[in-house]
Amino acid sequence: CVTLDVQAACRDPSVTQELLKEGFHRDLLVKVELGEDAGGCAVAAQMRLPPGIYVDPYELATLQQHNLTKAVLFPDVIDVEAPEYLARDLLLLLFLEPDARCSRCFRAAVPVHARYHRPAEGTEEALVVLESPEVLLCCCHSQLSAECWEPAEVDAPCSSDNTSPCQWHSTKHRPEYEESMLRVPVGLREHNSLVCALTLLTTGLCSGLILAAACKYGHFP
């Protein structure tokens, strides 16, 4: 049985998250450094994704089949085509892997995608606020300090490939972490008339070309 060192003063974990790449399709990298040794424990980051960003469950399933990412998504059925104003929050439990360069460090990455937003007035971008994750520990064969950790209401196993229930714990005194901002390009409302006119003109032109080609090369009885 592995027991974590109980210290007089609880040392809160350090959490950083980065949005890699550019555009609508990004990678969310989460890195955690624990304040104490977590030998024998599973470490995860629980994050709430706002409607402006989502994880593709089909892409996630493919990555998990190749053992590239381990995560649980709630709900697991998502409309990936829905715009931001018709979507809802998602809850992601991302299992972290040990970092070989640091005995108390864990990290993991997951692909995330920005949703289309309504056209805005006076600005060409919308801000999606991504709150910092909550660090969770699942020590099925270990003991956590009751002064530093408390049971968390998380209905998930200790790993993505295990169906056995597990009691997760979170820090009692969660520190204030920084939020991340995702800037999503949006259309301008003042361009609505121009866009509608160009769309109607393009549709009419293409329809006319298709009709002309059908009349010229088509074989009608």
PDB file of C-alpha atoms in Angstrom:
ATOM      1  CA  CYS A   1       0.000   0.000   0.000  1.00  0.00           C
ATOM      2  CA  VAL A   2       1.422   3.350  -1.013  1.00  0.00           C
ATOM      3  CA  THR A   3       0.854   6.259   1.366  1.00  0.00           C
ATOM      4  CA  LEU A   4       1.305   9.904   0.454  1.00  0.00           C
ATOM      5  CA  ASP A   5       3.372  12.048   2.805  1.00  0.00           C
ATOM      6  CA  VAL A   6       1.133  14.133   5.076  1.00  0.00           C
ATOM      7  CA  GLN A   7       2.568  17.599   5.561  1.00  0.00           C
ATOM      8  CA  ALA A   8       1.559  20.312   8.000  1.00  0.00           C
ATOM      9  CA  ALA A   9       0.928  22.789   5.214  1.00  0.00           C
ATOM     10  CA  CYS A  10      -0.935  21.673   2.107  1.00  0.00           C
ATOM     11  CA  ARG A  11       0.872  22.604  -1.080  1.00  0.00           C
ATOM     12  CA  ASP A  12      -1.559  23.284  -3.884  1.00  0.00           C
ATOM     13  CA  PRO A  13      -0.797  21.814  -7.303  1.00  0.00           C
ATOM     14  CA  SER A  14       0.458  24.065 -10.067  1.00  0.00           C
ATOM     15  CA  VAL A  15      -1.656  23.991 -13.225  1.00  0.00           C
ATOM     16  CA  THR A  16      -0.895  25.445 -16.641  1.00  0.00           C
ATOM     17  CA  GLN A  17      -2.805  25.071 -19.888  1.00  0.00           C
ATOM     18  CA  GLU A  18      -1.832  26.130 -23.391  1.00  0.00           C
ATOM     19  CA  LEU A  19      -3.780  26.362 -26.629  1.00  0.00           C
ATOM     20  CA  LEU A  20      -1.430  25.199 -29.361  1.00  0.00           C
ATOM     21  CA  LYS A  21      -1.710  25.813 -33.118  1.00  0.00           C
ATOM     22  CA  GLU A  22      -3.850  28.504 -34.742  1.00  0.00           C
ATOM     23  CA  GLY A  23      -7.350  28.834 -36.156  1.00  0.00           C
ATOM     24  CA  PHE A  24     -10.470  26.846 -35.281  1.00  0.00           C
ATOM     25  CA  HIS A  25      -8.668  23.555 -34.649  1.00  0.00           C
ATOM     26  CA  ARG A  26      -6.309  23.607 -31.680  1.00  0.00           C
ATOM     27  CA  ASP A  27      -4.597  21.322 -29.176  1.00  0.00           C
ATOM     28  CA  LEU A  28      -5.218  21.940 -25.476  1.00  0.00           C
ATOM     29  CA  LEU A  29      -2.134  21.034 -23.439  1.00  0.00           C
ATOM     30  CA  VAL A  30      -2.581  20.646 -19.670  1.00  0.00           C
ATOM     31  CA  LYS A  31       0.391  20.376 -17.309  1.00  0.00           C
ATOM     32  CA  VAL A  32       0.143  19.741 -13.562  1.00  0.00           C
ATOM     33  CA  GLU A  33       2.824  19.750 -10.878  1.00  0.00           C
ATOM     34  CA  LEU A  34       1.590  18.278  -7.600  1.00  0.00           C
ATOM     35  CA  GLY A  35       2.602  19.619  -4.234  1.00  0.00           C
ATOM     36  CA  GLU A  36       3.284  16.085  -2.979  1.00  0.00           C
ATOM     37  CA  ASP A  37       4.284  12.711  -4.346  1.00  0.00           C
ATOM     38  CA  ALA A  38       1.373  10.856  -5.969  1.00  0.00           C
ATOM     39  CA  GLY A  39       2.857   7.405  -6.296  1.00  0.00           C
ATOM     40  CA  GLY A  40       0.219   4.813  -7.171  1.00  0.00           C
ATOM     41  CA  CYS A  41      -2.475   7.422  -7.908  1.00  0.00           C
ATOM     42  CA  ALA A  42      -4.248   8.333 -11.109  1.00  0.00           C
ATOM     43  CA  VAL A  43      -4.126  12.064 -11.892  1.00  0.00           C
ATOM     44  CA  ALA A  44      -6.727  13.828 -14.005  1.00  0.00           C
ATOM     45  CA  ALA A  45      -7.768  17.333 -14.966  1.00  0.00           C
ATOM     46  CA  GLN A  46     -11.476  18.082 -14.946  1.00  0.00           C
ATOM     47  CA  MET A  47     -12.469  21.032 -17.078  1.00  0.00           C
ATOM     48  CA  ARG A  48     -15.735  22.611 -18.166  1.00  0.00           C
ATOM     49  CA  LEU A  49     -15.716  23.615 -21.808  1.00  0.00           C
ATOM     50  CA  PRO A  50     -17.983  26.572 -22.690  1.00  0.00           C
ATOM     51  CA  PRO A  51     -20.342  26.413 -25.707  1.00  0.00           C
ATOM     52  CA  GLY A  52     -17.772  28.148 -27.918  1.00  0.00           C
ATOM     53  CA  ILE A  53     -15.387  25.178 -27.872  1.00  0.00           C
ATOM     54  CA  TYR A  54     -15.834  21.409 -28.025  1.00  0.00           C
ATOM     55  CA  VAL A  55     -14.070  18.046 -28.234  1.00  0.00           C
ATOM     56  CA  ASP A  56     -15.081  15.814 -31.154  1.00  0.00           C
ATOM     57  CA  PRO A  57     -16.161  12.470 -29.594  1.00  0.00           C
ATOM     58  CA  TYR A  58     -15.376  10.559 -32.812  1.00  0.00           C
ATOM     59  CA  GLU A  59     -11.886  12.021 -32.994  1.00  0.00           C
ATOM     60  CA  LEU A  60     -11.405  11.316 -29.287  1.00  0.00           C
ATOM     61  CA  ALA A  61     -12.430   7.673 -29.757  1.00  0.00           C
ATOM     62  CA  THR A  62      -9.897   7.270 -32.580  1.00  0.00           C
ATOM     63  CA  LEU A  63      -7.105   8.781 -30.485  1.00  0.00           C
ATOM     64  CA  GLN A  64      -7.959   6.501 -27.578  1.00  0.00           C
ATOM     65  CA  GLN A  65      -7.864   3.438 -29.841  1.00  0.00           C
ATOM     66  CA  HIS A  66      -4.263   4.380 -30.677  1.00  0.00           C
ATOM     67  CA  ASN A  67      -3.511   5.124 -27.002  1.00  0.00           C
ATOM     68  CA  LEU A  68      -2.703   8.759 -27.813  1.00  0.00           C
ATOM     69  CA  THR A  69      -5.216  10.398 -25.475  1.00  0.00           C
ATOM     70  CA  LYS A  70      -7.245   9.148 -22.517  1.00  0.00           C
ATOM     71  CA  ALA A  71     -10.358  11.084 -21.541  1.00  0.00           C
ATOM     72  CA  VAL A  72     -14.026  10.843 -20.638  1.00  0.00           C
ATOM     73  CA  LEU A  73     -16.502  13.307 -22.146  1.00  0.00           C
ATOM     74  CA  PHE A  74     -19.883  14.268 -20.672  1.00  0.00           C
ATOM     75  CA  PRO A  75     -22.188  14.077 -22.544  1.00  0.00           C
ATOM     76  CA  ASP A  76     -20.637  11.639 -24.995  1.00  0.00           C
ATOM     77  CA  VAL A  77     -23.077  12.566 -27.791  1.00  0.00           C
ATOM     78  CA  ILE A  78     -22.345  16.010 -29.241  1.00  0.00           C
ATOM     79  CA  ASP A  79     -23.621  17.947 -32.248  1.00  0.00           C
ATOM     80  CA  VAL A  80     -20.297  18.973 -33.783  1.00  0.00           C
ATOM     81  CA  GLU A  81     -22.052  21.106 -36.417  1.00  0.00           C
ATOM     82  CA  ALA A  82     -23.994  23.287 -33.969  1.00  0.00           C
ATOM     83  CA  PRO A  83     -22.983  26.967 -33.714  1.00  0.00           C
ATOM     84  CA  GLU A  84     -21.947  28.461 -30.390  1.00  0.00           C
ATOM     85  CA  TYR A  85     -25.369  29.962 -29.632  1.00  0.00           C
ATOM     86  CA  LEU A  86     -27.091  26.550 -29.977  1.00  0.00           C
ATOM     87  CA  ALA A  87     -24.494  24.507 -28.080  1.00  0.00           C
ATOM     88  CA  ARG A  88     -24.052  23.866 -24.365  1.00  0.00           C
ATOM     89  CA  ASP A  89     -21.241  23.319 -21.885  1.00  0.00           C
ATOM     90  CA  LEU A  90     -19.255  20.084 -21.886  1.00  0.00           C
ATOM     91  CA  LEU A  91     -17.425  18.366 -19.053  1.00  0.00           C
ATOM     92  CA  LEU A  92     -14.088  16.766 -19.909  1.00  0.00           C
ATOM     93  CA  LEU A  93     -12.090  14.493 -17.620  1.00  0.00           C
ATOM     94  CA  LEU A  94      -8.596  14.292 -19.092  1.00  0.00           C
ATOM     95  CA  PHE A  95      -6.303  11.592 -17.691  1.00  0.00           C
ATOM     96  CA  LEU A  96      -2.748  12.844 -17.286  1.00  0.00           C
ATOM     97  CA  GLU A  97       0.429  10.891 -17.903  1.00  0.00           C
ATOM     98  CA  PRO A  98       3.594  11.157 -15.776  1.00  0.00           C
ATOM     99  CA  ASP A  99       6.273  13.495 -17.077  1.00  0.00           C
ATOM    100  CA  ALA A 100       9.627  11.694 -17.221  1.00  0.00           C
ATOM    101  CA  ARG A 101      11.484  14.932 -16.465  1.00  0.00           C
ATOM    102  CA  CYS A 102       9.712  15.545 -13.149  1.00  0.00           C
ATOM    103  CA  SER A 103       8.525  12.999 -10.561  1.00  0.00           C
ATOM    104  CA  ARG A 104       5.563  15.158  -9.496  1.00  0.00           C
ATOM    105  CA  CYS A 105       4.637  16.395 -12.965  1.00  0.00           C
ATOM    106  CA  PHE A 106       1.870  15.145 -15.244  1.00  0.00           C
ATOM    107  CA  ARG A 107       0.668  16.262 -18.661  1.00  0.00           C
ATOM    108  CA  ALA A 108      -1.743  15.450 -21.483  1.00  0.00           C
ATOM    109  CA  ALA A 109      -3.117  17.049 -24.639  1.00  0.00           C
ATOM    110  CA  VAL A 110      -6.475  16.807 -26.387  1.00  0.00           C
ATOM    111  CA  PRO A 111      -7.704  18.315 -29.689  1.00  0.00           C
ATOM    112  CA  VAL A 112     -10.357  21.018 -29.283  1.00  0.00           C
ATOM    113  CA  HIS A 113     -12.361  22.882 -31.900  1.00  0.00           C
ATOM    114  CA  ALA A 114     -13.950  26.331 -31.894  1.00  0.00           C
ATOM    115  CA  ARG A 115     -17.583  26.719 -32.934  1.00  0.00           C
ATOM    116  CA  TYR A 116     -18.935  29.341 -35.302  1.00  0.00           C
ATOM    117  CA  HIS A 117     -20.329  32.416 -33.534  1.00  0.00           C
ATOM    118  CA  ARG A 118     -22.980  34.948 -34.473  1.00  0.00           C
ATOM    119  CA  PRO A 119     -21.781  37.920 -36.516  1.00  0.00           C
ATOM    120  CA  ALA A 120     -20.680  40.753 -34.251  1.00  0.00           C
ATOM    121  CA  GLU A 121     -20.858  44.517 -34.584  1.00  0.00           C
ATOM    122  CA  GLY A 122     -17.635  46.525 -34.558  1.00  0.00           C
ATOM    123  CA  THR A 123     -15.331  43.552 -33.908  1.00  0.00           C
ATOM    124  CA  GLU A 124     -13.985  40.690 -35.990  1.00  0.00           C
ATOM    125  CA  GLU A 125     -13.459  38.213 -33.173  1.00  0.00           C
ATOM    126  CA  ALA A 126     -15.241  36.626 -30.225  1.00  0.00           C
ATOM    127  CA  LEU A 127     -13.561  35.608 -26.978  1.00  0.00           C
ATOM    128  CA  VAL A 128     -14.030  32.134 -25.537  1.00  0.00           C
ATOM    129  CA  VAL A 129     -12.980  31.974 -21.875  1.00  0.00           C
ATOM    130  CA  LEU A 130     -11.519  28.625 -20.884  1.00  0.00           C
ATOM    131  CA  GLU A 131     -11.369  28.198 -17.119  1.00  0.00           C
ATOM    132  CA  SER A 132      -8.409  26.455 -15.534  1.00  0.00           C
ATOM    133  CA  PRO A 133      -8.934  22.725 -14.838  1.00  0.00           C
ATOM    134  CA  GLU A 134      -9.577  21.203 -11.447  1.00  0.00           C
ATOM    135  CA  VAL A 135      -6.906  18.702 -10.401  1.00  0.00           C
ATOM    136  CA  LEU A 136      -8.248  15.311  -9.297  1.00  0.00           C
ATOM    137  CA  LEU A 137      -6.520  12.306  -7.740  1.00  0.00           C
ATOM    138  CA  CYS A 138      -7.782   8.732  -7.606  1.00  0.00           C
ATOM    139  CA  CYS A 139      -5.762   6.609  -5.157  1.00  0.00           C
ATOM    140  CA  CYS A 140      -7.356   3.178  -5.154  1.00  0.00           C
ATOM    141  CA  HIS A 141      -4.506   1.679  -3.091  1.00  0.00           C
ATOM    142  CA  SER A 142      -3.232   4.790  -1.338  1.00  0.00           C
ATOM    143  CA  GLN A 143      -4.256   7.288   1.311  1.00  0.00           C
ATOM    144  CA  LEU A 144      -4.559  11.039   0.864  1.00  0.00           C
ATOM    145  CA  SER A 145      -4.251  13.621   3.582  1.00  0.00           C
ATOM    146  CA  ALA A 146      -7.742  14.514   4.838  1.00  0.00           C
ATOM    147  CA  GLU A 147      -6.424  17.999   5.608  1.00  0.00           C
ATOM    148  CA  CYS A 148      -5.515  18.658   1.989  1.00  0.00           C
ATOM    149  CA  TRP A 149      -7.910  16.567  -0.098  1.00  0.00           C
ATOM    150  CA  GLU A 150     -11.629  15.922  -0.041  1.00  0.00           C
ATOM    151  CA  PRO A 151     -13.887  13.503  -1.960  1.00  0.00           C
ATOM    152  CA  ALA A 152     -15.047  14.887  -5.294  1.00  0.00           C
ATOM    153  CA  GLU A 153     -18.410  14.196  -6.913  1.00  0.00           C
ATOM    154  CA  VAL A 154     -17.002  12.640 -10.063  1.00  0.00           C
ATOM    155  CA  ASP A 155     -18.733   9.608 -11.565  1.00  0.00           C
ATOM    156  CA  ALA A 156     -15.825   8.184 -13.551  1.00  0.00           C
ATOM    157  CA  PRO A 157     -13.377   5.288 -13.332  1.00  0.00           C
ATOM    158  CA  CYS A 158      -9.665   5.671 -12.565  1.00  0.00           C
ATOM    159  CA  SER A 159      -8.833   5.373 -16.261  1.00  0.00           C
ATOM    160  CA  SER A 160     -10.580   5.588 -19.607  1.00  0.00           C
ATOM    161  CA  ASP A 161     -10.178   1.830 -20.225  1.00  0.00           C
ATOM    162  CA  ASN A 162     -11.480   0.744 -16.813  1.00  0.00           C
ATOM    163  CA  THR A 163     -15.148   0.460 -15.843  1.00  0.00           C
ATOM    164  CA  SER A 164     -14.618  -0.047 -12.108  1.00  0.00           C
ATOM    165  CA  PRO A 165     -15.815   2.884  -9.955  1.00  0.00           C
ATOM    166  CA  CYS A 166     -13.219   5.036  -8.258  1.00  0.00           C
ATOM    167  CA  GLN A 167     -13.306   7.685  -5.551  1.00  0.00           C
ATOM    168  CA  TRP A 168     -11.722  10.860  -6.864  1.00  0.00           C
ATOM    169  CA  HIS A 169     -10.390  13.597  -4.586  1.00  0.00           C
ATOM    170  CA  SER A 170      -9.827  17.306  -5.146  1.00  0.00           C
ATOM    171  CA  THR A 171      -7.874  19.903  -3.201  1.00  0.00           C
ATOM    172  CA  LYS A 172      -9.775  21.531  -0.342  1.00  0.00           C
ATOM    173  CA  HIS A 173      -8.161  24.909  -0.944  1.00  0.00           C
ATOM    174  CA  ARG A 174      -8.176  25.298  -4.678  1.00  0.00           C
ATOM    175  CA  PRO A 175      -5.812  28.104  -5.710  1.00  0.00           C
ATOM    176  CA  GLU A 176      -6.783  30.795  -8.192  1.00  0.00           C
ATOM    177  CA  TYR A 177      -5.573  29.722 -11.614  1.00  0.00           C
ATOM    178  CA  GLU A 178      -5.382  31.887 -14.695  1.00  0.00           C
ATOM    179  CA  GLU A 179      -7.951  31.522 -17.447  1.00  0.00           C
ATOM    180  CA  SER A 180      -7.139  31.006 -21.119  1.00  0.00           C
ATOM    181  CA  MET A 181      -8.632  33.048 -23.926  1.00  0.00           C
ATOM    182  CA  LEU A 182      -9.457  31.689 -27.356  1.00  0.00           C
ATOM    183  CA  ARG A 183     -10.045  34.320 -30.028  1.00  0.00           C
ATOM    184  CA  VAL A 184     -12.486  33.125 -32.689  1.00  0.00           C
ATOM    185  CA  PRO A 185     -12.922  35.039 -35.986  1.00  0.00           C
ATOM    186  CA  VAL A 186     -16.510  36.187 -36.605  1.00  0.00           C
ATOM    187  CA  GLY A 187     -18.311  38.025 -39.355  1.00  0.00           C
ATOM    188  CA  LEU A 188     -19.344  41.679 -39.165  1.00  0.00           C
ATOM    189  CA  ARG A 189     -23.051  42.506 -39.025  1.00  0.00           C
ATOM    190  CA  GLU A 190     -22.555  45.535 -41.233  1.00  0.00           C
ATOM    191  CA  HIS A 191     -21.485  43.165 -44.028  1.00  0.00           C
ATOM    192  CA  ASN A 192     -24.789  41.238 -43.978  1.00  0.00           C
ATOM    193  CA  SER A 193     -26.276  42.987 -47.005  1.00  0.00           C
ATOM    194  CA  LEU A 194     -23.096  42.600 -49.062  1.00  0.00           C
ATOM    195  CA  VAL A 195     -22.740  38.918 -48.149  1.00  0.00           C
ATOM    196  CA  CYS A 196     -26.388  38.193 -48.984  1.00  0.00           C
ATOM    197  CA  ALA A 197     -26.123  39.979 -52.338  1.00  0.00           C
ATOM    198  CA  LEU A 198     -22.910  38.181 -53.311  1.00  0.00           C
ATOM    199  CA  THR A 199     -24.326  34.829 -52.192  1.00  0.00           C
ATOM    200  CA  LEU A 200     -27.511  35.348 -54.244  1.00  0.00           C
ATOM    201  CA  LEU A 201     -25.499  36.471 -57.274  1.00  0.00           C
ATOM    202  CA  THR A 202     -23.105  33.509 -57.033  1.00  0.00           C
ATOM    203  CA  THR A 203     -25.982  31.048 -56.583  1.00  0.00           C
ATOM    204  CA  GLY A 204     -27.809  32.437 -59.603  1.00  0.00           C
ATOM    205  CA  LEU A 205     -24.668  32.394 -61.752  1.00  0.00           C
ATOM    206  CA  CYS A 206     -23.774  28.815 -60.837  1.00  0.00           C
ATOM    207  CA  SER A 207     -27.347  27.642 -61.362  1.00  0.00           C
ATOM    208  CA  GLY A 208     -27.361  29.278 -64.799  1.00  0.00           C
ATOM    209  CA  LEU A 209     -24.077  27.591 -65.780  1.00  0.00           C
ATOM    210  CA  ILE A 210     -25.358  24.194 -64.634  1.00  0.00           C
ATOM    211  CA  LEU A 211     -28.607  24.650 -66.560  1.00  0.00           C
ATOM    212  CA  ALA A 212     -26.740  25.753 -69.676  1.00  0.00           C
ATOM    213  CA  ALA A 213     -24.406  22.736 -69.499  1.00  0.00           C
ATOM    214  CA  ALA A 214     -27.355  20.389 -68.976  1.00  0.00           C
ATOM    215  CA  CYS A 215     -29.171  21.809 -72.020  1.00  0.00           C
ATOM    216  CA  LYS A 216     -26.051  21.616 -74.191  1.00  0.00           C
ATOM    217  CA  TYR A 217     -24.685  18.212 -73.244  1.00  0.00           C
ATOM    218  CA  GLY A 218     -27.686  16.467 -71.727  1.00  0.00           C
ATOM    219  CA  HIS A 219     -29.593  13.708 -73.451  1.00  0.00           C
ATOM    220  CA  PHE A 220     -33.328  14.106 -73.035  1.00  0.00           C
ATOM    221  CA  PRO A 221     -35.934  11.619 -74.380  1.00  0.00           C
TER     222      PRO A 221
END
